Amino acid sequence: MKHAIEILLDKEFASTHLSNLRQLRIAEERGNELYGQSEEEDQLGMLTLYPNLVSLAFKFSNLAYMTKPFPTGQSLTRIKELNLGNLRHLPEENAAFVSNRFPNVRTLTLDSLGVGRSHLKPLLERLASSPTVAIESLTLISTAEFIGMRHENFGRLSFTFAEEAHLGPSPRGKDRLER
Amino acid sequence: MCESIGSKWGCLEEIARLPLRSFSNASTFLRNPTRSSCTAQTSLQTASTAPIDFSTSPPSTSSKSPRNSSGLEKFTRALLFSPSLSLLLLELKQAISSFHTVPLTRNGKLTRLVICPLLLTSCLISQSLLSLPPELLSDIFHLAHRDTFEDDPDPEEPEHDTSLTRDPICRTLLFFQREALFREVTGLSLDQFKLFVRTIVDNSQLGEFVRVLAAPWNVAGLKNSKEETKALLTNLSHVETLRIT
């Protein structure tokens, strides 16, 4: 697993292989490799080297407990579909991460395992009011406490229930909300 | 020839009224050498507008290849129960019905025998699979494979025999069978994934078939070396979806 991510994020490999790759989904126990431990190297930005990559999905179980800010770097402007699992407890960080790194995302899925309603609401409010993010479809994969949010209004964002396949090896009972 | 077609016209009409699922019977009828319907198929070869060669003999490349007729028949039967393929065949039927009218004499009078689209479809499946263009064969095998391994099969359908799309049919169709087999690689167990990695690393040509790969790299016990993992990813030159779980 670690080898696969290392190879995929290797600059030489990414610039010469998998030119047809459109969709990449990664579910891993540790997301440090992708979010970058080294400040000198923008590993997430290496994904821009795949010319047809338009859909990304991550699920990192340790993300909620990271205290280090998301590394800044190159925007992945081609990404239209984004699925983020295990949000951090910092809504400002989450919102800035989405708007800065994925400015052209249209379909966003958020899995809020370990994140309370109080963390999710500020994130949605920021995304809804962001001038740079134009999300057309928002899906929330979350615990039952978010069901009550279906009638709340976040500017352009509203939700209905929907089913979606799990990402990752550890399924759990969840309710889902979708715009 | 005309007399034989005329005498069997009633039989053809009877076949034309059969539902799609009954074509295994129609195919048997057409393959029976004592029936004169083979004459009608010979007539079809004279249709200048035919976009597809309906010849009953396999192409020259396959004539030298050993054919597994029972495998071909089993695959044909599997195709008949493929819902996705039914849609494809419906389009084929419409295309064929608009092009194939063959002038024939019947009882001494010139008439136009409108070739029954359903009958032609049956011919396509049962006897001329080998003569179809590669693009069509590729789609047929993909749909047949997908229907065989679909996650939510129709409970009213007879149980699929997965060996029909796995076991070799004949050498000519092996390429398309492998292409369908490796096109979407998902739901692998640990042992299956180990075998898959070894297969792709040893044979880079098979890696070119892979469009979707869900790789259980996170499963405990899987210890691919970095070189092996890189060789695998390098050989997946046409992959479009990569799920690392």
Short mmCIF file of C-alpha atoms in Angstrom, two decimals, chain A residues 1 3-4 6-8 13 17-18 20-27 29 169, chain B residues 217-218 224-226 229-230 233-234 236-245:
data_model
loop_
_atom_site.label_atom_id
_atom_site.label_comp_id
_atom_site.label_asym_id
_atom_site.label_seq_id
_atom_site.Cartn_x
_atom_site.Cartn_y
_atom_site.Cartn_z
CA MET A 1 0.00 0.00 0.00
CA HIS A 3 4.71 1.44 -2.04
CA ALA A 4 1.75 2.04 -4.34
CA GLU A 6 4.89 6.35 -3.15
CA ILE A 7 5.08 5.22 -6.76
CA LEU A 8 1.93 7.06 -7.79
CA PHE A 13 6.44 7.89 -12.68
CA HIS A 17 2.74 6.56 -16.84
CA LEU A 18 -1.00 6.11 -16.41
CA ASN A 20 -5.45 7.52 -19.05
CA LEU A 21 -6.08 7.55 -15.31
CA ARG A 22 -9.37 9.35 -14.66
CA GLN A 23 -10.34 8.23 -11.19
CA LEU A 24 -8.16 7.55 -8.16
CA ARG A 25 -9.50 6.29 -4.86
CA ILE A 26 -7.27 5.72 -1.89
CA ALA A 27 -8.33 4.37 1.47
CA GLU A 29 -4.78 3.90 7.57
CA PRO A 169 -12.27 -1.68 3.96
CA TRP B 217 -3.18 -3.39 -1.05
CA ASN B 218 -4.22 -2.71 2.51
CA ASN B 224 4.55 -6.85 -2.52
CA SER B 225 8.00 -5.46 -3.02
CA LYS B 226 8.30 -1.94 -4.34
CA THR B 229 4.29 -2.89 -7.29
CA LYS B 230 5.99 -0.54 -9.73
CA LEU B 233 1.45 -0.10 -12.12
CA THR B 234 3.72 0.39 -15.12
CA LEU B 236 -1.45 -0.95 -16.38
CA SER B 237 -0.92 1.45 -19.24
CA HIS B 238 -4.62 1.95 -20.05
CA VAL B 239 -6.11 1.91 -16.57
CA GLU B 240 -8.77 4.59 -16.03
CA THR B 241 -9.93 3.87 -12.49
CA LEU B 242 -7.63 2.87 -9.68
CA ARG B 243 -9.05 2.06 -6.25
CA ILE B 244 -6.46 1.37 -3.59
CA THR B 245 -8.26 -0.07 -0.58
#
